[in-house]
Coordinates of C-alpha atoms in Angstrom, one line a residue:
M1 CA -9.9 -23.1 16.6
N2 CA -9.1 -19.4 17.0
A3 CA -9.1 -18.3 20.6
Q4 CA -10.0 -14.8 21.9
T5 CA -7.0 -12.9 23.3
P6 CA -7.3 -12.2 27.0
A7 CA -6.6 -8.5 26.2
T8 CA -9.8 -7.9 24.2
G9 CA -12.8 -9.7 22.7
K10 CA -12.4 -7.6 19.6
A11 CA -9.6 -9.8 18.2
T12 CA -8.8 -13.4 17.4
Q13 CA -5.6 -15.2 17.9
E14 CA -4.1 -16.2 14.6
T15 CA -0.9 -17.9 13.5
L16 CA 2.1 -16.5 11.7
V17 CA 2.4 -18.4 8.4
S18 CA 5.6 -17.0 6.9
V19 CA 8.0 -14.1 6.8
H20 CA 9.9 -12.8 3.7
R21 CA 12.8 -10.4 4.2
W22 CA 13.2 -8.0 1.3
T23 CA 16.1 -6.2 3.0
D24 CA 17.3 -6.1 6.6
K25 CA 14.6 -3.4 7.2
L26 CA 11.8 -4.5 5.0
L27 CA 9.6 -7.6 5.3
T28 CA 6.4 -9.2 4.2
F29 CA 4.6 -11.4 6.7
R30 CA 1.5 -13.6 6.5
T31 CA -1.0 -14.8 9.1
T32 CA -3.9 -17.1 9.0
R33 CA -7.2 -15.3 8.3
P34 CA -9.9 -15.0 11.0
A35 CA -13.2 -16.7 10.2
D36 CA -15.6 -14.4 8.4
Y37 CA -13.0 -11.6 8.2
R38 CA -13.9 -9.0 5.6
F39 CA -11.9 -6.2 4.1
T40 CA -11.9 -4.0 1.0
P41 CA -8.5 -3.7 -0.9
G42 CA -6.8 -0.6 0.4
Q43 CA -7.9 -1.1 4.0
F44 CA -5.7 -1.9 7.0
A45 CA -5.8 -4.3 9.9
R46 CA -4.9 -3.8 13.5
L47 CA -2.5 -6.5 14.7
G48 CA -1.4 -7.4 18.2
L49 CA 1.7 -9.1 19.7
M50 CA 2.3 -10.0 23.3
V51 CA 5.5 -8.3 24.4
D52 CA 6.8 -8.7 27.9
G53 CA 3.3 -9.6 29.1
E54 CA 1.7 -6.6 27.4
M55 CA -0.4 -6.5 24.2
V56 CA 1.2 -4.2 21.6
W57 CA -1.0 -3.1 18.7
R58 CA 0.0 -1.7 15.3
A59 CA -1.9 -1.0 12.1
Y60 CA -0.7 -2.5 8.8
S61 CA -2.3 -2.3 5.3
I62 CA -3.4 -5.6 4.0
T63 CA -1.5 -6.6 0.8
S64 CA -3.2 -9.9 0.1
A65 CA -6.0 -10.3 -2.4
E66 CA -9.6 -9.9 -1.1
A67 CA -10.4 -13.6 -1.3
E68 CA -7.1 -15.2 -0.1
N69 CA -7.2 -17.6 2.8
A70 CA -4.2 -15.9 4.5
L71 CA -3.7 -12.2 5.3
E72 CA -0.4 -10.5 4.1
Y73 CA 1.2 -7.3 5.3
Y74 CA 4.2 -5.2 4.4
A75 CA 6.3 -3.7 7.2
I76 CA 9.4 -1.7 7.9
V77 CA 11.5 -2.7 10.9
V78 CA 11.6 0.3 13.3
P79 CA 14.8 0.4 15.3
G80 CA 13.8 -0.1 18.9
G81 CA 10.2 -0.4 17.9
L82 CA 8.2 -2.7 20.3
F83 CA 6.1 -4.4 17.6
T84 CA 8.7 -5.0 14.9
S85 CA 11.4 -5.9 17.3
A86 CA 9.1 -8.7 18.5
L87 CA 7.9 -9.5 15.0
I88 CA 11.4 -10.2 13.6
R89 CA 12.0 -12.8 16.4
L90 CA 8.8 -14.8 15.6
Q91 CA 8.8 -18.1 13.8
P92 CA 6.0 -19.6 11.7
G93 CA 3.4 -21.1 14.1
D94 CA 3.7 -18.3 16.6
P95 CA 0.6 -16.3 17.6
V96 CA -0.5 -13.0 16.2
W97 CA -3.7 -11.3 17.2
V98 CA -5.9 -9.8 14.5
E99 CA -8.8 -7.4 15.2
K100 CA -12.0 -8.6 13.7
L101 CA -12.7 -5.3 11.9
S102 CA -10.8 -3.8 9.0
Y103 CA -10.3 -0.1 8.8
G104 CA -9.6 2.8 6.4
F105 CA -11.2 4.7 3.5
M106 CA -8.5 4.5 0.9
T107 CA -10.5 2.2 -1.5
A108 CA -11.0 2.6 -5.2
D109 CA -14.8 2.4 -4.9
R110 CA -14.8 5.9 -3.5
F111 CA -14.0 7.2 -7.0
A112 CA -17.3 7.6 -8.9
D113 CA -15.6 8.4 -12.2
G114 CA -12.2 9.2 -13.8
E115 CA -10.1 7.5 -16.5
D116 CA -6.6 7.5 -15.0
F117 CA -5.9 6.0 -11.6
W118 CA -2.6 7.2 -10.1
M119 CA -1.2 5.4 -7.0
L120 CA 1.7 7.4 -5.5
A121 CA 3.7 5.8 -2.7
T122 CA 6.8 6.3 -0.7
G123 CA 8.4 3.3 1.2
T124 CA 5.9 0.9 2.7
G125 CA 3.1 3.2 1.6
L126 CA 3.1 0.8 -1.3
G127 CA 1.2 -1.7 0.7
P128 CA -2.4 -0.8 -0.1
Y129 CA -1.8 -0.9 -3.8
V130 CA -0.6 -4.5 -3.7
S131 CA -4.1 -5.5 -2.7
I132 CA -5.9 -2.9 -4.8
L133 CA -4.2 -4.1 -8.0
Q134 CA -5.4 -7.7 -7.2
Q135 CA -9.0 -6.4 -7.4
R136 CA -10.5 -7.3 -10.7
E137 CA -12.9 -4.3 -10.6
V138 CA -10.1 -1.8 -10.7
W139 CA -8.9 -3.1 -14.0
H140 CA -12.4 -2.4 -15.4
Q141 CA -13.0 0.9 -13.6
F142 CA -10.1 2.8 -15.2
R143 CA -8.4 3.1 -18.5
N144 CA -4.9 3.7 -17.1
L145 CA -3.4 2.5 -13.9
V146 CA -0.2 4.3 -12.9
L147 CA 1.8 3.0 -9.9
V148 CA 4.6 5.2 -8.7
H149 CA 6.9 3.9 -5.9
C150 CA 9.6 6.2 -4.5
V151 CA 12.3 4.8 -2.2
R152 CA 15.8 5.8 -1.2
H153 CA 17.7 2.9 -2.7
A154 CA 16.8 0.5 -5.6
E155 CA 17.0 -2.6 -3.3
E156 CA 13.9 -1.2 -1.5
L157 CA 11.7 -1.6 -4.6
S158 CA 9.7 -4.6 -3.3
Y159 CA 6.9 -6.5 -5.1
Q160 CA 8.2 -5.7 -8.6
E161 CA 7.8 -9.2 -9.8
K162 CA 4.3 -9.3 -8.3
F163 CA 3.2 -6.2 -10.3
E164 CA 4.7 -7.6 -13.5
S165 CA 2.8 -10.8 -13.0
L166 CA -0.5 -8.9 -12.3
R167 CA 0.1 -6.9 -15.5
A168 CA 0.7 -10.1 -17.5
Q169 CA -2.4 -11.8 -16.1
A170 CA -4.6 -8.8 -16.8
Q171 CA -3.4 -8.6 -20.4
A172 CA -4.0 -12.3 -20.9
A173 CA -7.5 -12.0 -19.4
G174 CA -8.3 -9.1 -21.7
F175 CA -8.8 -6.5 -19.0
P176 CA -9.2 -3.1 -20.5
A177 CA -6.9 -1.1 -18.2
R178 CA -3.2 -0.7 -18.8
L179 CA -0.7 -0.8 -15.9
Q180 CA 2.4 1.4 -15.8
L181 CA 5.1 0.9 -13.1
I182 CA 7.2 4.0 -12.4
V183 CA 9.9 3.6 -9.8
M184 CA 11.9 6.4 -8.3
T185 CA 15.0 6.5 -6.1
T186 CA 16.2 9.5 -4.1
R187 CA 19.7 8.3 -2.9
D188 CA 21.0 6.1 -5.7
D189 CA 22.8 7.8 -8.6
D190 CA 21.2 7.3 -11.9
A191 CA 22.6 4.1 -13.4
A192 CA 23.5 4.0 -17.1
G193 CA 20.5 2.7 -19.0
S194 CA 18.3 2.8 -15.9
D195 CA 14.6 3.6 -16.5
H196 CA 14.2 4.8 -12.9
L197 CA 13.4 8.4 -12.2
H198 CA 15.8 10.0 -9.7
G199 CA 14.4 12.4 -7.0
R200 CA 11.2 12.8 -5.0
I201 CA 7.6 12.5 -6.1
T202 CA 6.9 16.1 -5.2
A203 CA 9.7 17.4 -7.4
A204 CA 8.7 15.1 -10.3
L205 CA 5.2 16.6 -10.0
L206 CA 6.4 20.1 -10.0
D207 CA 8.8 19.8 -12.9
G208 CA 6.4 17.6 -15.0
S209 CA 8.8 14.7 -15.3
L210 CA 6.3 12.3 -13.7
E211 CA 3.6 13.0 -16.2
R212 CA 6.1 12.9 -19.1
K213 CA 7.3 9.5 -17.9
A214 CA 3.7 8.2 -17.8
G215 CA 2.6 10.0 -21.0
L216 CA -0.4 11.2 -19.1
A217 CA -1.4 14.6 -17.7
I218 CA -2.9 14.9 -14.2
T219 CA -6.2 16.8 -14.6
A220 CA -9.3 17.2 -12.5
E221 CA -11.4 15.7 -15.4
A222 CA -9.5 12.5 -16.0
S223 CA -7.2 11.8 -13.0
R224 CA -8.0 10.1 -9.7
L225 CA -5.2 9.7 -7.2
M226 CA -4.2 7.9 -4.1
V227 CA -1.2 9.1 -2.1
C228 CA 0.2 7.0 0.7
G229 CA 3.5 7.3 2.7
N230 CA 5.6 10.0 4.2
P231 CA 3.3 12.7 5.9
D232 CA 5.5 15.5 4.7
M233 CA 5.3 14.2 1.1
I234 CA 1.5 13.9 1.4
T235 CA 1.1 17.5 2.7
E236 CA 3.1 18.8 -0.3
V237 CA 1.3 16.6 -2.8
R238 CA -2.0 17.8 -1.5
D239 CA -1.0 21.4 -2.0
I240 CA 0.3 20.7 -5.6
L241 CA -2.9 19.0 -6.5
R242 CA -5.1 21.7 -5.0
E243 CA -3.2 24.3 -7.1
R244 CA -4.1 22.3 -10.2
G245 CA -7.8 22.4 -9.3
L246 CA -8.1 18.9 -7.8
G247 CA -9.8 18.3 -4.4
P248 CA -9.9 15.6 -1.8
C249 CA -12.6 13.0 -1.8
R250 CA -15.4 13.4 0.7
R251 CA -17.6 10.8 2.2
A252 CA -20.5 12.5 0.6
G253 CA -18.9 12.1 -2.8
G254 CA -16.9 14.1 -5.2
G255 CA -13.2 14.9 -5.3
Q256 CA -10.2 13.6 -7.1
F257 CA -7.7 12.4 -4.5
I258 CA -7.4 10.3 -1.3
T259 CA -4.4 10.4 1.0
E260 CA -3.2 8.3 3.9
D261 CA -0.2 9.0 6.2
Y262 CA 1.7 5.8 6.7
W263 CA 3.2 6.4 10.1

């Protein structure tokens, strides 16, 4: 039975189920799921670890499917960070506290229309899209799904097999949307025969190479975008999109893009 943490009645004590290391700095970890826990793909959870007698809280996007029994998260190890320094020492079976509420407004149901759904991410900003692309409704809501993941080195391109599997499953099920995966690296030199784009998302938007790669134009009429990751990148992308006549989504409705800083 889940016990309430002594720090707050707003969370339940859960159990670390597994940890997968993508690189020495990137990891996916899973916890048990609190009873009656609800979230919409794209939202994040607040997690707590007891560190030196004090509860340390951090927010992580949920990467698992909406109906899964466990909750999954994608994290970067921050050098000297209290939370991740403690996290990488944990073993399956150790306690992790999960707040009972989920948070965030970066969810696909905020788009009332649109044909092309662009998901732009740097680094671990990829996290929300892992869950969103496991949401059946998204594959029926849009005609084109375009996932863009930009990292420094190719070894940081996590979840690629997962996305390929989701694309194959959707095709087999006859879902109408088509998924494109566009990966970008900023530090690696272009390898011969590589289909990666080289450079930053902002540069690829400005010179048109991102749209050429996708075979789709970003327009206010057809395009709906989510942008998640580096705050500087998000600020620049907002400016680029506004110059093209796109605006941010509002709670009252309307708009073409949603952004979320990822640290």
